[in-house]
PDB file of N, CA and C in Angstrom:
ATOM      1  N   MET A   1     -63.146  48.399 -11.299  1.00  0.00           N
ATOM      2  CA  MET A   1     -61.739  47.781 -11.016  1.00  0.00           C
ATOM      3  C   MET A   1     -63.046  46.836 -10.201  1.00  0.00           C
ATOM      4  N   ASN A   2     -61.962  45.168  -9.906  1.00  0.00           N
ATOM      5  CA  ASN A   2     -62.818  44.217  -9.334  1.00  0.00           C
ATOM      6  C   ASN A   2     -62.042  44.078  -8.581  1.00  0.00           C
ATOM      7  N   ARG A   3     -62.724  44.231  -7.242  1.00  0.00           N
ATOM      8  CA  ARG A   3     -61.536  44.054  -5.663  1.00  0.00           C
ATOM      9  C   ARG A   3     -62.170  43.315  -4.682  1.00  0.00           C
ATOM     10  N   ILE A   4     -63.521  42.775  -4.790  1.00  0.00           N
ATOM     11  CA  ILE A   4     -63.998  41.667  -4.528  1.00  0.00           C
ATOM     12  C   ILE A   4     -62.523  40.532  -3.362  1.00  0.00           C
ATOM     13  N   GLU A   5     -61.661  40.247  -3.943  1.00  0.00           N
ATOM     14  CA  GLU A   5     -60.951  39.672  -3.052  1.00  0.00           C
ATOM     15  C   GLU A   5     -60.358  40.263  -2.061  1.00  0.00           C
ATOM     16  N   GLU A   6     -60.753  41.637  -1.903  1.00  0.00           N
ATOM     17  CA  GLU A   6     -60.195  42.590  -1.077  1.00  0.00           C
ATOM     18  C   GLU A   6     -60.971  42.520   0.016  1.00  0.00           C
ATOM     19  N   LEU A   7     -62.531  41.954  -0.098  1.00  0.00           N
ATOM     20  CA  LEU A   7     -63.140  41.956   0.878  1.00  0.00           C
ATOM     21  C   LEU A   7     -62.635  42.122   2.278  1.00  0.00           C
ATOM     22  N   PRO A   8     -62.457  40.949   2.552  1.00  0.00           N
ATOM     23  CA  PRO A   8     -62.524  40.886   3.717  1.00  0.00           C
ATOM     24  C   PRO A   8     -61.719  41.563   4.564  1.00  0.00           C
ATOM     25  N   GLY A   9     -60.431  42.435   4.254  1.00  0.00           N
ATOM     26  CA  GLY A   9     -59.342  43.447   4.598  1.00  0.00           C
ATOM     27  C   GLY A   9     -60.166  44.668   4.462  1.00  0.00           C
ATOM     28  N   ILE A  10     -61.220  45.175   3.779  1.00  0.00           N
ATOM     29  CA  ILE A  10     -62.014  46.474   3.850  1.00  0.00           C
ATOM     30  C   ILE A  10     -63.156  46.378   4.947  1.00  0.00           C
ATOM     31  N   PHE A  11     -63.501  44.916   4.939  1.00  0.00           N
ATOM     32  CA  PHE A  11     -64.454  44.686   6.017  1.00  0.00           C
ATOM     33  C   PHE A  11     -63.926  45.077   7.588  1.00  0.00           C
ATOM     34  N   GLY A  12     -62.454  44.379   7.813  1.00  0.00           N
ATOM     35  CA  GLY A  12     -62.035  44.421   8.954  1.00  0.00           C
ATOM     36  C   GLY A  12     -61.720  46.000   9.053  1.00  0.00           C
ATOM     37  N   GLU A  13     -61.274  46.665   8.223  1.00  0.00           N
ATOM     38  CA  GLU A  13     -60.783  47.605   8.326  1.00  0.00           C
ATOM     39  C   GLU A  13     -61.781  48.933   8.699  1.00  0.00           C
ATOM     40  N   ILE A  14     -62.832  48.727   8.215  1.00  0.00           N
ATOM     41  CA  ILE A  14     -64.369  49.867   9.107  1.00  0.00           C
ATOM     42  C   ILE A  14     -64.917  48.787  10.232  1.00  0.00           C
ATOM     43  N   ILE A  15     -64.715  47.910  10.379  1.00  0.00           N
ATOM     44  CA  ILE A  15     -65.569  47.042  11.863  1.00  0.00           C
ATOM     45  C   ILE A  15     -64.281  48.075  12.453  1.00  0.00           C
ATOM     46  N   ALA A  16     -62.771  48.075  12.376  1.00  0.00           N
ATOM     47  CA  ALA A  16     -61.662  48.901  13.167  1.00  0.00           C
ATOM     48  C   ALA A  16     -61.981  49.962  13.296  1.00  0.00           C
ATOM     49  N   GLU A  17     -61.891  50.641  12.203  1.00  0.00           N
ATOM     50  CA  GLU A  17     -62.590  52.003  12.543  1.00  0.00           C
ATOM     51  C   GLU A  17     -63.747  52.907  12.975  1.00  0.00           C
ATOM     52  N   ALA A  18     -64.660  51.449  13.239  1.00  0.00           N
ATOM     53  CA  ALA A  18     -65.923  52.131  13.696  1.00  0.00           C
ATOM     54  C   ALA A  18     -65.623  51.725  15.359  1.00  0.00           C
ATOM     55  N   ARG A  19     -64.857  50.241  15.923  1.00  0.00           N
ATOM     56  CA  ARG A  19     -65.031  50.217  16.885  1.00  0.00           C
ATOM     57  C   ARG A  19     -64.244  51.550  17.554  1.00  0.00           C
ATOM     58  N   THR A  20     -63.041  51.868  17.071  1.00  0.00           N
ATOM     59  CA  THR A  20     -62.643  52.427  17.699  1.00  0.00           C
ATOM     60  C   THR A  20     -63.150  54.013  17.695  1.00  0.00           C
ATOM     61  N   GLY A  21     -63.640  54.991  16.837  1.00  0.00           N
ATOM     62  CA  GLY A  21     -64.231  55.653  16.846  1.00  0.00           C
ATOM     63  C   GLY A  21     -65.718  55.563  18.107  1.00  0.00           C
ATOM     64  N   ALA A  22     -66.078  54.721  18.116  1.00  0.00           N
ATOM     65  CA  ALA A  22     -66.604  54.767  19.294  1.00  0.00           C
ATOM     66  C   ALA A  22     -66.041  54.441  21.250  1.00  0.00           C
ATOM     67  N   GLY A  23     -65.341  54.395  20.190  1.00  0.00           N
ATOM     68  CA  GLY A  23     -64.570  54.061  21.461  1.00  0.00           C
ATOM     69  C   GLY A  23     -64.418  52.505  22.411  1.00  0.00           C
ATOM     70  N   LEU A  24     -64.480  51.993  21.627  1.00  0.00           N
ATOM     71  CA  LEU A  24     -64.614  50.579  22.335  1.00  0.00           C
ATOM     72  C   LEU A  24     -63.262  49.368  21.886  1.00  0.00           C
ATOM     73  N   SER A  25     -63.134  48.847  22.963  1.00  0.00           N
ATOM     74  CA  SER A  25     -62.484  47.627  23.065  1.00  0.00           C
ATOM     75  C   SER A  25     -62.712  46.310  21.997  1.00  0.00           C
ATOM     76  N   GLN A  26     -61.710  45.687  21.689  1.00  0.00           N
ATOM     77  CA  GLN A  26     -62.327  44.592  20.908  1.00  0.00           C
ATOM     78  C   GLN A  26     -62.737  43.425  22.069  1.00  0.00           C
ATOM     79  N   GLU A  27     -62.470  43.790  23.649  1.00  0.00           N
ATOM     80  CA  GLU A  27     -62.931  42.636  23.979  1.00  0.00           C
ATOM     81  C   GLU A  27     -64.391  43.119  24.358  1.00  0.00           C
ATOM     82  N   GLN A  28     -64.764  44.613  25.074  1.00  0.00           N
ATOM     83  CA  GLN A  28     -66.000  45.031  24.948  1.00  0.00           C
ATOM     84  C   GLN A  28     -67.269  44.484  23.126  1.00  0.00           C
ATOM     85  N   VAL A  29     -66.841  44.884  22.502  1.00  0.00           N
ATOM     86  CA  VAL A  29     -67.537  44.556  20.890  1.00  0.00           C
ATOM     87  C   VAL A  29     -67.551  42.815  20.668  1.00  0.00           C
ATOM     88  N   ALA A  30     -66.703  42.130  22.112  1.00  0.00           N
ATOM     89  CA  ALA A  30     -66.847  40.552  21.823  1.00  0.00           C
ATOM     90  C   ALA A  30     -67.294  40.527  22.754  1.00  0.00           C
ATOM     91  N   ALA A  31     -67.596  41.006  23.987  1.00  0.00           N
ATOM     92  CA  ALA A  31     -68.840  40.445  24.868  1.00  0.00           C
ATOM     93  C   ALA A  31     -69.983  40.948  24.173  1.00  0.00           C
ATOM     94  N   ALA A  32     -70.484  41.865  23.703  1.00  0.00           N
ATOM     95  CA  ALA A  32     -71.510  42.421  23.071  1.00  0.00           C
ATOM     96  C   ALA A  32     -72.473  41.463  22.038  1.00  0.00           C
ATOM     97  N   ILE A  33     -71.633  40.988  21.791  1.00  0.00           N
ATOM     98  CA  ILE A  33     -71.650  40.078  20.335  1.00  0.00           C
ATOM     99  C   ILE A  33     -71.943  38.360  21.077  1.00  0.00           C
ATOM    100  N   GLY A  34     -71.542  38.412  22.103  1.00  0.00           N
ATOM    101  CA  GLY A  34     -71.167  36.661  22.276  1.00  0.00           C
ATOM    102  C   GLY A  34     -70.252  35.980  21.868  1.00  0.00           C
ATOM    103  N   ALA A  35     -68.801  36.739  21.588  1.00  0.00           N
ATOM    104  CA  ALA A  35     -67.454  35.889  20.436  1.00  0.00           C
ATOM    105  C   ALA A  35     -66.332  36.362  21.582  1.00  0.00           C
ATOM    106  N   SER A  36     -65.471  35.708  20.855  1.00  0.00           N
ATOM    107  CA  SER A  36     -64.137  36.158  21.415  1.00  0.00           C
ATOM    108  C   SER A  36     -63.499  37.767  20.879  1.00  0.00           C
ATOM    109  N   ASN A  37     -62.405  37.837  22.096  1.00  0.00           N
ATOM    110  CA  ASN A  37     -61.891  39.232  20.637  1.00  0.00           C
ATOM    111  C   ASN A  37     -60.592  38.587  19.975  1.00  0.00           C
ATOM    112  N   VAL A  38     -60.563  37.369  20.086  1.00  0.00           N
ATOM    113  CA  VAL A  38     -59.618  36.963  19.166  1.00  0.00           C
ATOM    114  C   VAL A  38     -60.592  36.755  17.867  1.00  0.00           C
ATOM    115  N   PHE A  39     -61.683  36.218  18.089  1.00  0.00           N
ATOM    116  CA  PHE A  39     -62.580  36.457  16.513  1.00  0.00           C
ATOM    117  C   PHE A  39     -62.851  37.910  15.843  1.00  0.00           C
ATOM    118  N   ILE A  40     -62.824  38.699  16.920  1.00  0.00           N
ATOM    119  CA  ILE A  40     -62.812  40.467  16.364  1.00  0.00           C
ATOM    120  C   ILE A  40     -61.535  40.299  15.790  1.00  0.00           C
ATOM    121  N   SER A  41     -60.302  40.115  16.452  1.00  0.00           N
ATOM    122  CA  SER A  41     -58.972  40.620  15.978  1.00  0.00           C
ATOM    123  C   SER A  41     -59.206  40.031  14.618  1.00  0.00           C
ATOM    124  N   LEU A  42     -59.176  38.552  14.556  1.00  0.00           N
ATOM    125  CA  LEU A  42     -59.240  38.156  13.141  1.00  0.00           C
ATOM    126  C   LEU A  42     -60.418  38.911  12.061  1.00  0.00           C
ATOM    127  N   LEU A  43     -61.229  39.501  12.067  1.00  0.00           N
ATOM    128  CA  LEU A  43     -62.431  40.096  11.211  1.00  0.00           C
ATOM    129  C   LEU A  43     -61.625  41.159  11.072  1.00  0.00           C
ATOM    130  N   GLU A  44     -60.866  41.974  12.263  1.00  0.00           N
ATOM    131  CA  GLU A  44     -61.144  43.012  11.722  1.00  0.00           C
ATOM    132  C   GLU A  44     -59.273  43.242  10.670  1.00  0.00           C
ATOM    133  N   ASN A  45     -58.487  41.927  11.099  1.00  0.00           N
ATOM    134  CA  ASN A  45     -56.862  41.678  10.321  1.00  0.00           C
ATOM    135  C   ASN A  45     -57.562  41.269   8.875  1.00  0.00           C
ATOM    136  N   GLY A  46     -59.097  41.356   8.469  1.00  0.00           N
ATOM    137  CA  GLY A  46     -59.136  40.278   7.104  1.00  0.00           C
ATOM    138  C   GLY A  46     -58.924  38.844   6.954  1.00  0.00           C
ATOM    139  N   LYS A  47     -58.812  37.998   7.970  1.00  0.00           N
ATOM    140  CA  LYS A  47     -58.381  36.904   8.025  1.00  0.00           C
ATOM    141  C   LYS A  47     -59.746  35.662   8.691  1.00  0.00           C
ATOM    142  N   ARG A  48     -60.772  36.513   8.794  1.00  0.00           N
ATOM    143  CA  ARG A  48     -62.356  35.761   9.135  1.00  0.00           C
ATOM    144  C   ARG A  48     -63.207  36.885   8.027  1.00  0.00           C
ATOM    145  N   GLN A  49     -64.214  36.011   7.776  1.00  0.00           N
ATOM    146  CA  GLN A  49     -65.333  36.932   7.397  1.00  0.00           C
ATOM    147  C   GLN A  49     -66.970  35.978   8.653  1.00  0.00           C
ATOM    148  N   PRO A  50     -67.693  37.323   9.173  1.00  0.00           N
ATOM    149  CA  PRO A  50     -68.253  36.718   9.977  1.00  0.00           C
ATOM    150  C   PRO A  50     -69.580  36.246   9.067  1.00  0.00           C
ATOM    151  N   SER A  51     -70.375  35.677   9.646  1.00  0.00           N
ATOM    152  CA  SER A  51     -72.031  34.942   9.040  1.00  0.00           C
ATOM    153  C   SER A  51     -72.475  36.093   8.732  1.00  0.00           C
ATOM    154  N   LEU A  52     -73.823  36.488   8.469  1.00  0.00           N
ATOM    155  CA  LEU A  52     -74.782  37.401   8.667  1.00  0.00           C
ATOM    156  C   LEU A  52     -75.276  37.558   9.892  1.00  0.00           C
ATOM    157  N   THR A  53     -75.384  36.345  10.518  1.00  0.00           N
ATOM    158  CA  THR A  53     -76.278  37.211  11.784  1.00  0.00           C
ATOM    159  C   THR A  53     -74.701  37.851  12.961  1.00  0.00           C
ATOM    160  N   SER A  54     -74.066  37.137  12.180  1.00  0.00           N
ATOM    161  CA  SER A  54     -72.478  37.935  13.526  1.00  0.00           C
ATOM    162  C   SER A  54     -72.232  39.687  13.078  1.00  0.00           C
ATOM    163  N   ALA A  55     -72.308  40.059  11.510  1.00  0.00           N
ATOM    164  CA  ALA A  55     -72.088  40.846  10.603  1.00  0.00           C
ATOM    165  C   ALA A  55     -73.710  42.249  11.363  1.00  0.00           C
ATOM    166  N   ILE A  56     -74.636  41.704  11.563  1.00  0.00           N
ATOM    167  CA  ILE A  56     -75.676  42.205  11.839  1.00  0.00           C
ATOM    168  C   ILE A  56     -75.302  42.684  13.439  1.00  0.00           C
ATOM    169  N   LEU A  57     -74.798  41.951  14.050  1.00  0.00           N
ATOM    170  CA  LEU A  57     -75.107  42.319  15.797  1.00  0.00           C
ATOM    171  C   LEU A  57     -73.623  42.722  15.892  1.00  0.00           C
ATOM    172  N   LEU A  58     -72.360  42.590  15.198  1.00  0.00           N
ATOM    173  CA  LEU A  58     -71.380  43.798  14.871  1.00  0.00           C
ATOM    174  C   LEU A  58     -72.061  45.161  14.728  1.00  0.00           C
ATOM    175  N   ALA A  59     -72.602  45.356  13.734  1.00  0.00           N
ATOM    176  CA  ALA A  59     -73.047  46.972  13.557  1.00  0.00           C
ATOM    177  C   ALA A  59     -73.838  47.477  14.502  1.00  0.00           C
ATOM    178  N   TRP A  60     -74.870  46.242  15.174  1.00  0.00           N
ATOM    179  CA  TRP A  60     -75.503  47.078  16.705  1.00  0.00           C
ATOM    180  C   TRP A  60     -74.516  46.954  17.471  1.00  0.00           C
ATOM    181  N   SER A  61     -73.792  46.148  18.197  1.00  0.00           N
ATOM    182  CA  SER A  61     -72.201  46.403  19.255  1.00  0.00           C
ATOM    183  C   SER A  61     -72.312  48.419  18.694  1.00  0.00           C
ATOM    184  N   LEU A  62     -71.827  48.506  17.441  1.00  0.00           N
ATOM    185  CA  LEU A  62     -70.664  49.681  17.343  1.00  0.00           C
ATOM    186  C   LEU A  62     -71.391  50.849  17.115  1.00  0.00           C
ATOM    187  N   GLY A  63     -72.931  50.370  17.070  1.00  0.00           N
ATOM    188  CA  GLY A  63     -73.957  51.581  17.120  1.00  0.00           C
ATOM    189  C   GLY A  63     -74.512  52.530  15.536  1.00  0.00           C
ATOM    190  N   LEU A  64     -74.296  51.364  14.838  1.00  0.00           N
ATOM    191  CA  LEU A  64     -74.365  51.150  13.396  1.00  0.00           C
ATOM    192  C   LEU A  64     -75.790  51.015  13.094  1.00  0.00           C
ATOM    193  N   PRO A  65     -76.395  50.825  11.831  1.00  0.00           N
ATOM    194  CA  PRO A  65     -77.578  50.222  11.469  1.00  0.00           C
ATOM    195  C   PRO A  65     -76.994  49.135  10.705  1.00  0.00           C
ATOM    196  N   PRO A  66     -77.033  47.978  10.708  1.00  0.00           N
ATOM    197  CA  PRO A  66     -76.612  46.898   9.297  1.00  0.00           C
ATOM    198  C   PRO A  66     -76.630  47.938   8.536  1.00  0.00           C
ATOM    199  N   GLU A  67     -77.384  48.271   7.864  1.00  0.00           N
ATOM    200  CA  GLU A  67     -76.969  49.057   6.468  1.00  0.00           C
ATOM    201  C   GLU A  67     -76.411  49.832   6.119  1.00  0.00           C
ATOM    202  N   GLU A  68     -75.892  50.398   7.289  1.00  0.00           N
ATOM    203  CA  GLU A  68     -74.731  51.300   7.357  1.00  0.00           C
ATOM    204  C   GLU A  68     -73.418  50.668   7.664  1.00  0.00           C
ATOM    205  N   LEU A  69     -73.595  49.720   7.918  1.00  0.00           N
ATOM    206  CA  LEU A  69     -72.148  48.530   7.634  1.00  0.00           C
ATOM    207  C   LEU A  69     -72.108  48.376   6.304  1.00  0.00           C
ATOM    208  N   VAL A  70     -73.067  48.006   5.953  1.00  0.00           N
ATOM    209  CA  VAL A  70     -72.593  47.569   4.345  1.00  0.00           C
ATOM    210  C   VAL A  70     -72.545  48.362   3.471  1.00  0.00           C
ATOM    211  N   ARG A  71     -72.852  49.502   3.797  1.00  0.00           N
ATOM    212  CA  ARG A  71     -73.186  50.252   2.660  1.00  0.00           C
ATOM    213  C   ARG A  71     -71.747  51.086   2.554  1.00  0.00           C
ATOM    214  N   ARG A  72     -71.123  51.273   3.967  1.00  0.00           N
ATOM    215  CA  ARG A  72     -69.568  51.938   3.786  1.00  0.00           C
ATOM    216  C   ARG A  72     -68.442  50.601   3.481  1.00  0.00           C
ATOM    217  N   VAL A  73     -68.852  49.404   3.412  1.00  0.00           N
ATOM    218  CA  VAL A  73     -67.978  48.339   2.761  1.00  0.00           C
ATOM    219  C   VAL A  73     -68.226  48.335   1.200  1.00  0.00           C
ATOM    220  N   ALA A  74     -69.943  48.662   0.894  1.00  0.00           N
ATOM    221  CA  ALA A  74     -69.698  48.364  -0.286  1.00  0.00           C
ATOM    222  C   ALA A  74     -69.133  49.807  -1.419  1.00  0.00           C
ATOM    223  N   LEU A  75     -69.215  50.948  -0.396  1.00  0.00           N
ATOM    224  CA  LEU A  75     -68.406  52.299  -1.222  1.00  0.00           C
ATOM    225  C   LEU A  75     -67.165  52.157  -0.764  1.00  0.00           C
ATOM    226  N   ARG A  76     -66.327  51.344  -0.122  1.00  0.00           N
ATOM    227  CA  ARG A  76     -65.110  51.448  -0.348  1.00  0.00           C
ATOM    228  C   ARG A  76     -64.714  50.233  -1.230  1.00  0.00           C
ATOM    229  N   LEU A  77     -64.962  49.386  -1.114  1.00  0.00           N
ATOM    230  CA  LEU A  77     -65.138  48.606  -2.457  1.00  0.00           C
ATOM    231  C   LEU A  77     -65.103  48.303  -3.604  1.00  0.00           C
ATOM    232  N   GLY A  78     -66.167  49.654  -3.947  1.00  0.00           N
ATOM    233  CA  GLY A  78     -66.502  50.071  -5.455  1.00  0.00           C
ATOM    234  C   GLY A  78     -67.164  48.648  -5.893  1.00  0.00           C
ATOM    235  N   PRO A  79     -67.761  48.919  -7.576  1.00  0.00           N
ATOM    236  CA  PRO A  79     -68.859  47.480  -7.775  1.00  0.00           C
ATOM    237  C   PRO A  79     -67.223  46.582  -8.634  1.00  0.00           C
ATOM    238  N   PRO A  80     -68.259  45.987  -8.779  1.00  0.00           N
ATOM    239  CA  PRO A  80     -67.547  44.808  -9.885  1.00  0.00           C
ATOM    240  C   PRO A  80     -67.382  45.555 -11.348  1.00  0.00           C
ATOM    241  N   ARG A  81     -66.275  45.338 -12.024  1.00  0.00           N
ATOM    242  CA  ARG A  81     -65.765  45.027 -13.018  1.00  0.00           C
ATOM    243  C   ARG A  81     -67.511  45.225 -13.974  1.00  0.00           C
ATOM    244  N   GLY A  82     -67.946  45.403 -15.092  1.00  0.00           N
ATOM    245  CA  GLY A  82     -69.163  45.382 -15.832  1.00  0.00           C
ATOM    246  C   GLY A  82     -70.587  45.460 -14.890  1.00  0.00           C
ATOM    247  N   LEU A  83     -70.219  46.377 -13.841  1.00  0.00           N
ATOM    248  CA  LEU A  83     -71.821  46.524 -12.909  1.00  0.00           C
ATOM    249  C   LEU A  83     -71.585  47.762 -12.808  1.00  0.00           C
ATOM    250  N   GLN A  84     -73.168  48.512 -12.679  1.00  0.00           N
ATOM    251  CA  GLN A  84     -73.306  49.978 -12.515  1.00  0.00           C
ATOM    252  C   GLN A  84     -73.398  50.412 -11.137  1.00  0.00           C
ATOM    253  N   LYS A  85     -72.867  51.366 -10.715  1.00  0.00           N
ATOM    254  CA  LYS A  85     -73.434  51.327  -9.422  1.00  0.00           C
ATOM    255  C   LYS A  85     -74.773  51.549  -9.415  1.00  0.00           C
ATOM    256  N   PRO A  86     -75.565  51.543  -8.338  1.00  0.00           N
ATOM    257  CA  PRO A  86     -76.875  51.928  -7.805  1.00  0.00           C
ATOM    258  C   PRO A  86     -77.830  53.041  -7.840  1.00  0.00           C
TER     259      PRO A  86
END
């Protein structure tokens, strides 16, 4: 099943879960990456997508290696139709 259109929402869910799991507020994460809490809110609600730089900074601010953040998103998203899982 191809759910690529759900990527922004899935990314947002994972960011919100990681943030709350780390006991951080949106304001704390925003300050750590040099962004506004509005930006973090938009990401968590699937209304914005981060740049690669922002995604890496987000992962680090949440105590995650960037590859772990991507792994969590990819697992929840699942592969597009026609592609095999690695």
